[in-house]
CSV table of C-alpha atoms in Angstrom, one decimal:
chain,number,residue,atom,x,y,z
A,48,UNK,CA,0.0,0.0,0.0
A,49,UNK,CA,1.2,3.3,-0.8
A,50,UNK,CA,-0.5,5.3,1.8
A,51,UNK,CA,2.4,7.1,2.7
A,52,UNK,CA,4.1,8.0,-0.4
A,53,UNK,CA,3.4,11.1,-2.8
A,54,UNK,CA,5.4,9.3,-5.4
A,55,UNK,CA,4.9,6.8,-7.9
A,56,UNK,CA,6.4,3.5,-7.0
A,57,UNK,CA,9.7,2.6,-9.1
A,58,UNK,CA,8.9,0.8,-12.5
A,59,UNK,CA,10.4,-2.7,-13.6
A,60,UNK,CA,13.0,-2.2,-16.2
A,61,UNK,CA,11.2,-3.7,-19.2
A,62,UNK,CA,13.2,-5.8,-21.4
A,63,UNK,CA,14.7,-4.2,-25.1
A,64,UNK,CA,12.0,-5.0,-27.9
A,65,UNK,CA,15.2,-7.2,-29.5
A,66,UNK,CA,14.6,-9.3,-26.3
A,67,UNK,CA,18.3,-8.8,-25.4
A,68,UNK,CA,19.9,-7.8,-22.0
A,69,UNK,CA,18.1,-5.2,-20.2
A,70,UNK,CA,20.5,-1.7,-19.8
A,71,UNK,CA,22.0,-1.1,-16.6
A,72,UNK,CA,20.8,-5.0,-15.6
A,73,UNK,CA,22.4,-6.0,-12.1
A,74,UNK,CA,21.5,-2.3,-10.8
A,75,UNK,CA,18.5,-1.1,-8.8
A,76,UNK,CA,17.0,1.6,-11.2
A,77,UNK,CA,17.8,5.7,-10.1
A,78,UNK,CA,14.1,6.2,-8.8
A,79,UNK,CA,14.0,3.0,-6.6
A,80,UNK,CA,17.4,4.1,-4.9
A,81,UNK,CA,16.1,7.7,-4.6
A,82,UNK,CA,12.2,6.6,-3.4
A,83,UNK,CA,12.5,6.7,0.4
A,84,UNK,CA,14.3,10.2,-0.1
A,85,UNK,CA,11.0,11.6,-2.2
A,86,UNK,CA,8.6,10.4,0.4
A,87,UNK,CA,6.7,13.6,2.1
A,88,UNK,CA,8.1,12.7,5.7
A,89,UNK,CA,11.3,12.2,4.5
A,90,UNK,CA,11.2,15.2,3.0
A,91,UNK,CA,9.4,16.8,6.7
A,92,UNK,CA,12.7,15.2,8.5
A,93,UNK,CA,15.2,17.0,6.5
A,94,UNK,CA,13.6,20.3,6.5
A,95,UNK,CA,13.8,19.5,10.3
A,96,UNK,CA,17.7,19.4,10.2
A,97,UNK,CA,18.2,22.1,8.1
A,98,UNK,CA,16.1,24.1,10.4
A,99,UNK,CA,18.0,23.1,13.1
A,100,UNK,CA,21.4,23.7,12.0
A,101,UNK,CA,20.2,27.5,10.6
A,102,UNK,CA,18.7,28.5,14.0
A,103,UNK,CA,21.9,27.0,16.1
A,104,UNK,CA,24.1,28.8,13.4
A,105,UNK,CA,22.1,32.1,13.5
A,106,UNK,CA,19.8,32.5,16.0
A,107,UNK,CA,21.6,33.7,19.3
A,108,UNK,CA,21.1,31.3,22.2
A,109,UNK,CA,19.3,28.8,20.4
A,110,UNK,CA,21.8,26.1,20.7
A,111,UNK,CA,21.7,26.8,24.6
A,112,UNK,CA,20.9,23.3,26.8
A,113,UNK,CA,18.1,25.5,28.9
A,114,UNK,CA,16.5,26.7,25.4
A,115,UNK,CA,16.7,22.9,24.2
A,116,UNK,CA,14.8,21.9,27.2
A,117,UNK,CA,12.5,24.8,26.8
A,118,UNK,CA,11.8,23.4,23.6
A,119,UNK,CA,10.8,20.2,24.2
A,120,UNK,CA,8.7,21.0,27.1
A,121,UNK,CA,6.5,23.3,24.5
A,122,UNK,CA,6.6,20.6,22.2
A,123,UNK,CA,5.4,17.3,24.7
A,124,UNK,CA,1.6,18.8,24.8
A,125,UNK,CA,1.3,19.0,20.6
A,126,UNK,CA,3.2,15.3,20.6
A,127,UNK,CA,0.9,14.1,23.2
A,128,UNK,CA,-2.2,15.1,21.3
A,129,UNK,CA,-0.9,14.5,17.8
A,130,UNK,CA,-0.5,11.0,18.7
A,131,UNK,CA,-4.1,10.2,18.6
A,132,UNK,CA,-5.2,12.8,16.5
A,133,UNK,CA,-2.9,10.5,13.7
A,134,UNK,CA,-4.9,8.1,13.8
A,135,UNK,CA,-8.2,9.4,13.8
A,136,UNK,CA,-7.3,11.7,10.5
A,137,UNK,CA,-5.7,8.5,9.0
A,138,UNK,CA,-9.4,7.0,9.2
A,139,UNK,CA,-10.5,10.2,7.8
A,140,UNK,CA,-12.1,12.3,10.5
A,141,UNK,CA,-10.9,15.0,12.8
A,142,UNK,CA,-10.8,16.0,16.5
A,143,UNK,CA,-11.0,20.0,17.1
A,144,UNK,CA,-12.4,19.3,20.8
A,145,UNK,CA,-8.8,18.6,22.1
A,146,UNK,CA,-7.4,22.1,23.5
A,147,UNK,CA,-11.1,22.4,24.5
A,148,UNK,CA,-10.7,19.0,26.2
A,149,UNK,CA,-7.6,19.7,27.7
A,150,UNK,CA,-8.5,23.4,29.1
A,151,UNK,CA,-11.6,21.7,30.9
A,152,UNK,CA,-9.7,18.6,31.9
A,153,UNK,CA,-7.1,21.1,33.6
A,154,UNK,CA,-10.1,23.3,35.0
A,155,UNK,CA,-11.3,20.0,37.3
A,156,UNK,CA,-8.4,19.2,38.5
A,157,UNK,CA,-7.7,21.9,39.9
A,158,UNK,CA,-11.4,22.7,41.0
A,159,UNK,CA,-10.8,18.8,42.6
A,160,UNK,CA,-7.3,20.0,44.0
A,161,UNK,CA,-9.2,22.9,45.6
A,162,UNK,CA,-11.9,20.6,47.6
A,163,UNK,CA,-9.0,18.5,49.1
A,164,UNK,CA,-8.3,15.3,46.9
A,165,UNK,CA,-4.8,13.8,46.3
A,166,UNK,CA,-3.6,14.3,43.2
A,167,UNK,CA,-3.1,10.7,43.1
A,168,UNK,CA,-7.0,10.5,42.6
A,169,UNK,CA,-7.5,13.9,40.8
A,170,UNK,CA,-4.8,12.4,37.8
A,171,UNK,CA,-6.9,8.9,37.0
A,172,UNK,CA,-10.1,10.4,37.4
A,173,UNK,CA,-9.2,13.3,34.9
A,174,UNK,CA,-8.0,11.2,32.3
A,175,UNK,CA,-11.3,9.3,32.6
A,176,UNK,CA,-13.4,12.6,32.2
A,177,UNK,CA,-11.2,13.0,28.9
A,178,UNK,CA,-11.9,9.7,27.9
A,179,UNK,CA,-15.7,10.3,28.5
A,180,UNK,CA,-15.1,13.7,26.4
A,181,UNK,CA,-13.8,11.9,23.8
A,182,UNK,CA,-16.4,9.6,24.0
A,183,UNK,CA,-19.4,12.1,23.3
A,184,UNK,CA,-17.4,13.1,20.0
A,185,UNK,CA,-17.2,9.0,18.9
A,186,UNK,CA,-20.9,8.9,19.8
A,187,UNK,CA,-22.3,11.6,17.7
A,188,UNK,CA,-19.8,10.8,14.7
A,189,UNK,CA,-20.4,7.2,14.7
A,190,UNK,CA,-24.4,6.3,16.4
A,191,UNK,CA,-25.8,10.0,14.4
A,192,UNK,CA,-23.0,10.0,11.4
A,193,UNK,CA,-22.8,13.4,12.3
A,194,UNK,CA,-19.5,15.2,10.3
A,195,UNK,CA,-17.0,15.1,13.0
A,196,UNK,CA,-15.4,19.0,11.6
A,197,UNK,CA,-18.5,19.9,12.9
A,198,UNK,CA,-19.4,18.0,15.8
A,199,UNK,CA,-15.7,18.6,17.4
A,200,UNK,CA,-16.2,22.5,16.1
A,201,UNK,CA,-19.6,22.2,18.6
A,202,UNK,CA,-17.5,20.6,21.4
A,203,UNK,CA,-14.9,23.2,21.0
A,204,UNK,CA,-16.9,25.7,22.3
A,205,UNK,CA,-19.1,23.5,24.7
A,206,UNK,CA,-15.8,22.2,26.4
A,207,UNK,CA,-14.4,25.6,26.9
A,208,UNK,CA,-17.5,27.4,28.4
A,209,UNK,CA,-17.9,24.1,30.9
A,210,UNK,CA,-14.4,25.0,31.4
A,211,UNK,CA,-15.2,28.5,33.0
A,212,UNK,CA,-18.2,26.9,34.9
A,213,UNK,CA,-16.1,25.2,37.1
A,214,UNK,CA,-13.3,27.1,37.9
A,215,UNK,CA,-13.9,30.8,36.6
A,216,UNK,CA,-11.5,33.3,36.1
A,217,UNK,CA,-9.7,31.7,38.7
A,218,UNK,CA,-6.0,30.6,38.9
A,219,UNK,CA,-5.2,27.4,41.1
A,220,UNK,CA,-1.6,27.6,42.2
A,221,UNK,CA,-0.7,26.0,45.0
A,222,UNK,CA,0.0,22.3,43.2
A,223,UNK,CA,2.6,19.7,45.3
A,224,UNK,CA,6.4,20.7,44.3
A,225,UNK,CA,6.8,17.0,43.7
A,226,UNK,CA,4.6,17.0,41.3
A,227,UNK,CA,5.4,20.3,39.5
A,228,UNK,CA,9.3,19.5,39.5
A,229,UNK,CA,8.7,16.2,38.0
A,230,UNK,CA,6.5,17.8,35.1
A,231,UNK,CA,10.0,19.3,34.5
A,232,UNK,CA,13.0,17.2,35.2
A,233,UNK,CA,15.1,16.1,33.2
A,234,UNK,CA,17.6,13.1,32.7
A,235,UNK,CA,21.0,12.9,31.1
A,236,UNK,CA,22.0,16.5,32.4
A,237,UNK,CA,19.7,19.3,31.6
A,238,UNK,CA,18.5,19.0,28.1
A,239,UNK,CA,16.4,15.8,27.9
A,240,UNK,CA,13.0,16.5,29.7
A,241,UNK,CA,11.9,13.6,31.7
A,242,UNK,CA,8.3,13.8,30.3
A,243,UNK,CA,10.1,14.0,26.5
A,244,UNK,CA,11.2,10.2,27.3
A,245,UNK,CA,7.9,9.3,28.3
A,246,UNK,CA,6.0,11.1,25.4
A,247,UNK,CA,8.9,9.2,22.9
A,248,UNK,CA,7.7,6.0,24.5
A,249,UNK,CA,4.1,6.3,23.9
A,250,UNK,CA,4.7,6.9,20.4
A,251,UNK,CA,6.9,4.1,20.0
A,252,UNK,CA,3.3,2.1,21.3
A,253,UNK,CA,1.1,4.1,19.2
A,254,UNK,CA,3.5,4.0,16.4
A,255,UNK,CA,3.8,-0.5,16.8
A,256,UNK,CA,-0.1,-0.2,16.8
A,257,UNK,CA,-0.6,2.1,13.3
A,258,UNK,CA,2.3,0.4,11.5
A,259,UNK,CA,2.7,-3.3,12.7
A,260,UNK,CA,-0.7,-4.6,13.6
A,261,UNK,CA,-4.0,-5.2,11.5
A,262,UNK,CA,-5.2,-3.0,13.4
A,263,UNK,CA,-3.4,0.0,12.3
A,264,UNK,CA,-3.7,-1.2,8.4
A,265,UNK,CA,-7.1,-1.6,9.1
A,266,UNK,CA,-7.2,2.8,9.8
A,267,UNK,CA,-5.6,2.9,6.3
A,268,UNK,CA,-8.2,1.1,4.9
A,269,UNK,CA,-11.2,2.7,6.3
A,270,UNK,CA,-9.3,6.0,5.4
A,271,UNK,CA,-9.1,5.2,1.6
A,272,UNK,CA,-12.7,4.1,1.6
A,273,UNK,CA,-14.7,3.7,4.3
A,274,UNK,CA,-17.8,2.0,2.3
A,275,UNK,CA,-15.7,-1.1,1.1
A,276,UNK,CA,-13.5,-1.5,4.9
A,277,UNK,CA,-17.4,-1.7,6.2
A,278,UNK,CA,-18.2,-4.3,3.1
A,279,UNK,CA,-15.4,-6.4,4.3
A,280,UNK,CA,-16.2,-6.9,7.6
A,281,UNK,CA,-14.3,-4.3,9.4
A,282,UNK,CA,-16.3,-2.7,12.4
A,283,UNK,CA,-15.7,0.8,10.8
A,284,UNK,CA,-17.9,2.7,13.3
A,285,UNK,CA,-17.0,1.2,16.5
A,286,UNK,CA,-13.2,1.8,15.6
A,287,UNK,CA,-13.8,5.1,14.9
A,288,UNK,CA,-15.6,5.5,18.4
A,289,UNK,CA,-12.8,4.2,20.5
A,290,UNK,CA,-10.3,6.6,18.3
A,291,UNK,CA,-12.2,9.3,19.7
A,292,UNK,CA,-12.0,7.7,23.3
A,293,UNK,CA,-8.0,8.1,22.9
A,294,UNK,CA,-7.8,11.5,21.7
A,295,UNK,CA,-9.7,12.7,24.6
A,296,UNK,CA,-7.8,10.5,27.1
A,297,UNK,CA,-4.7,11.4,26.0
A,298,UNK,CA,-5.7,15.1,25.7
A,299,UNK,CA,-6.5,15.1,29.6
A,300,UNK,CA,-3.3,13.6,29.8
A,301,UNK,CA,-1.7,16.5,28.2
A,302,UNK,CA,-4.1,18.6,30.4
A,303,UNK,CA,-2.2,17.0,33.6
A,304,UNK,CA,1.3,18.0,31.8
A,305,UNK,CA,0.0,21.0,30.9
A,306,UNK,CA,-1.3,22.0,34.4
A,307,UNK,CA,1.6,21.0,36.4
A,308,UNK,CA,4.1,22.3,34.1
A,309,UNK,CA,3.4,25.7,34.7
A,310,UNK,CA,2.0,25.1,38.2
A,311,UNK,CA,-1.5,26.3,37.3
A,312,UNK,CA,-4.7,25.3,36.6
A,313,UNK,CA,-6.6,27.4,34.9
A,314,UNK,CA,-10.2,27.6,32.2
A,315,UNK,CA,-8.0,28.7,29.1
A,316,UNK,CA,-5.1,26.7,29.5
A,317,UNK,CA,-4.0,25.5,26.1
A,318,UNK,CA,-6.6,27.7,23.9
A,319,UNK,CA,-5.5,27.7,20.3
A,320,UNK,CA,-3.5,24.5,20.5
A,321,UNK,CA,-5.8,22.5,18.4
A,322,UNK,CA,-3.9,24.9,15.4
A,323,UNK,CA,-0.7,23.6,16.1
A,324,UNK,CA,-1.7,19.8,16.9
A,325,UNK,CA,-3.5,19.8,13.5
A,326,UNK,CA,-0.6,21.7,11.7
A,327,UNK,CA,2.1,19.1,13.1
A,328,UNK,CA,0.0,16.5,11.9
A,329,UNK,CA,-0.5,17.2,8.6
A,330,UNK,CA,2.9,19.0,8.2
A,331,UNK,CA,4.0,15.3,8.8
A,332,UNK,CA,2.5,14.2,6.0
A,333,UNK,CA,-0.6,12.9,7.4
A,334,UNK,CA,-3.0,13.2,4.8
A,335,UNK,CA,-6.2,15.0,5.2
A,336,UNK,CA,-8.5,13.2,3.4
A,337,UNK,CA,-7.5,10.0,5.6
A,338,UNK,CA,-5.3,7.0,4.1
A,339,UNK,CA,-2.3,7.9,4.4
A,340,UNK,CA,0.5,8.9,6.9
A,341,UNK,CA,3.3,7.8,9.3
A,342,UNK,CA,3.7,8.7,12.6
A,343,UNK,CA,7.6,9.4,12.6
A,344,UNK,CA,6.4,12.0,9.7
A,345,UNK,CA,3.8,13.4,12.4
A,346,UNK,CA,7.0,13.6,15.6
A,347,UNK,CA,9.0,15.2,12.7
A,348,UNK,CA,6.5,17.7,12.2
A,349,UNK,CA,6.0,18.5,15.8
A,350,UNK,CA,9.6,19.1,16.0
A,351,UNK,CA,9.8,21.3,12.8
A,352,UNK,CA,7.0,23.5,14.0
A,353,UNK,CA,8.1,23.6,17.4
A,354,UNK,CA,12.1,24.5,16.4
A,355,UNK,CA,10.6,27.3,13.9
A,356,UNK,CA,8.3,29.1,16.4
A,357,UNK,CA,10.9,28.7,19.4
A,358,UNK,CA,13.5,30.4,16.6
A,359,UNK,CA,11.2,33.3,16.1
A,360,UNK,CA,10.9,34.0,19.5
A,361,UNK,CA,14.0,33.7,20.3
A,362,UNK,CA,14.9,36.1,17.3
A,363,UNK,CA,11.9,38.7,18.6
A,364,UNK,CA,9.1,37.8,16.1
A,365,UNK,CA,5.9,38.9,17.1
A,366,UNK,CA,3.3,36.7,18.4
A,367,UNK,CA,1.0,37.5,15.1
A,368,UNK,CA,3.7,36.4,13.0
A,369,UNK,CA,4.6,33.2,14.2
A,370,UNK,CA,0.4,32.3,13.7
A,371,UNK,CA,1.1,33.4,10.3
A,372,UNK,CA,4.0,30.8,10.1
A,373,UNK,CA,1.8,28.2,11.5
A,374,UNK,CA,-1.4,28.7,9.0
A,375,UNK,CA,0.8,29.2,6.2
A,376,UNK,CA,2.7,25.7,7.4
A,377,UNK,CA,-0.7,24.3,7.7
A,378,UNK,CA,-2.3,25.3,4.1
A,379,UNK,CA,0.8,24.4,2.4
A,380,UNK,CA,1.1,20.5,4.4
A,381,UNK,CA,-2.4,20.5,2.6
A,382,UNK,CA,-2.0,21.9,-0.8
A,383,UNK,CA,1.4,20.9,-1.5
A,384,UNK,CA,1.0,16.4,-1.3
A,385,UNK,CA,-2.1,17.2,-2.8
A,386,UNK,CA,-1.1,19.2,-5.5
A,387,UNK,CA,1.9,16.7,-6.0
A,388,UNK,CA,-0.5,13.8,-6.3
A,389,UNK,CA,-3.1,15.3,-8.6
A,390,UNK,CA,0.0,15.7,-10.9
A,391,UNK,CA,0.9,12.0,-10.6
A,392,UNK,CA,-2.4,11.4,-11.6
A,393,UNK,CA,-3.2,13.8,-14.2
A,394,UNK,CA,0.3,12.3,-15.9
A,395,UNK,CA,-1.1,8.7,-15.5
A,396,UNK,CA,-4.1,9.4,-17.1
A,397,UNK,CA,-2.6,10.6,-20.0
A,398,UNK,CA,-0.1,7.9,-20.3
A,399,UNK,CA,-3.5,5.9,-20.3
A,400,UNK,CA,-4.8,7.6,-22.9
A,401,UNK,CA,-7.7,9.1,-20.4
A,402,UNK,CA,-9.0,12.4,-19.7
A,403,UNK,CA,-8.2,14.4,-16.7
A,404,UNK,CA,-12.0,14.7,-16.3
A,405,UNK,CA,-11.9,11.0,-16.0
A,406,UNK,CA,-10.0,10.5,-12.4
A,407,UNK,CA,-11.9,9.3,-9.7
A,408,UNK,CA,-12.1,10.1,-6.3
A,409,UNK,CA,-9.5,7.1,-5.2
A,410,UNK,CA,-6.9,8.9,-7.7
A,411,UNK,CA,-7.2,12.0,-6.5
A,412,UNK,CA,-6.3,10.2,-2.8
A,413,UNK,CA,-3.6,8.2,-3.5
């Protein structure tokens, strides 16, 4: 399957009509060698370098251990939500509800923390309301067939104004400095965040899961065409449903992070991340019409985003600009695969002998 490509696979060499030695027999063609080079998150992981190696050559105090750390810390909360959200845009839906989620996740807790519960309690039972959250998204998307844009649009709003229901205007501050300084540690010095390690490890399981199991092909399929996945027996809607469950689980999760982090809970914590989680995702190469993607392409992305807004800052770029970086990232991870694959298959086509007019929806998502 070629789900994560934006290139035509590599041709056989066809034999010489004198039915003679092929040319250049013995040797794997130009475009096979040069295939895993032309692949979108290929292309996401070297932008990534180069972006790297400009800022630490340029960009005063970038290649500093505390601004390293800095910058992973800003980017666990987008990897921790774009972890899910792969998936559920691979089977082609979407999850807007997420900063929402995480803004009201963070609210309780520290609404609970305020009425005298141990955070030990207040953690499990949080990630529980997210899963419920998440659940109410699955529920109208999959029982009603309700567009999830615009069910998780709905929730977007509902999440947040629940979120100033319970806790206000208010700032809770007062959180253990246990749990604070472990939302901050680090390991191996001062440049690896403790919570980076963990968020690395998660992936690795939700990256096992996507790429190595049937049930991660089995996203891929429903993404490319959710009719025939249903006609062969896959249970299309309840897969879906329990997507949903794990982006809002894992959203309260970041919601915890988030929280203790800065040592606050508060109603608009993490208002206007959904942006950024959705740009890192597709930056990755996650296409947005479902059916393709690759979850190192997604971490890539996170990473690329995060290095170019923490280069800005660092540099003195205003807060309106770096927005503008993000949308314009975010239309061009659309327009650009797309664009590329439309090509391919315009080119096809005419190789065919067919008219343009002619492609059908699977061509257009290949």
């Amino acid at each position: 399957m070629a789900h994560d490509s934006l290139y035509a696979q590599p041709q056989a060499p066809q034999p010489s009509p004198a039915g003679g030695p092929r040319a250049g027999a013995g040797k794997a063609p130009v475009p096979a060698r040069l295939a895993p080079l032309l692949r979108w998150d290929s292309a996401v992981v070297v932008a990534l370098l180069l972006v790297v190696l400009g800022s630490a050559l340029l960009v005063d105090g970038f290649a500093a251990s505390q601004n390293i750390r800095f910058l992973l810390l800003d980017a666990v909360a987008i990897a921790l939500i774009a972890l899910p959200m792969t998936l559920v845009i691979v089977t082609g839906e979407i999850d807007l509800s997420v900063a929402s989620t995480l803004g009201l996740c963070s609210a309780v807790m520290g609404h609970l923390w305020m009425e005298g519960l141990a955070l030990e309690l207040i953690v499990p039972l949080v990630v529980l309301l997210g899963a419920v959250l998440g659940a109410v998204n699955g529920l109208f998307v999959t029982a009603f067939g309700l567009p999830s844009l615009a069910v998780t649009i709905g929730t977007l709003a509902a999440y947040r104004g629940l979120a100033f229901v319970v806790l206000g205007d208010e700032a809770v501050a007062d959180f253990p400095f246990d749990w604070t300084d472990a939302a901050t540690g680090t390991v191996l010095g001062d440049v690896l965040p403790t919570v980076a390690v963990l968020t690395l490890v998660l992936a690795v399981g939700f990256g096992v899961v996507l790429h190595r199991t049937p049930f991660g092909r089995s996203l891929y399929a429903i993404g490319n065409n959710a009719e025939a996945a249903r006609f062969t027996g896959l249970p299309v809607a309840r897969r879906k449903f329990w997507l949903f469950v794990a982006s809002g689980a894992v959203a309260a999760l970041a919601g915890v992070y988030w929280t203790l982090r800065y040592a606050s809970a508060r109603a608009d914590n993490g208002e206007g991340l959904e942006l950024a989680v959705v740009a890192a995702v597709l930056l990755g190469g996650v296409s947005i019409f479902g059916g393709r993607g690759t979850l190192p392409g997604v971490l890539a992305g996170v990473l690329l985003l995060g290095t170019l807004r923490n280069a800005l800052q660092l540099a003195d770029v205003q807060a309106q600009t770096l927005d503008i970086v993000t949308g314009s990232l975010l239309i061009a991870s659309v327009v650009v695969p797309n664009a590329v694959t439309m090509t391919r298959a315009r080119l096809r086509a005419r190789r065919a002998g067919a008219r343009p007019n002619d492609l059908s929806l699977n061509d257009r998502k290949e």
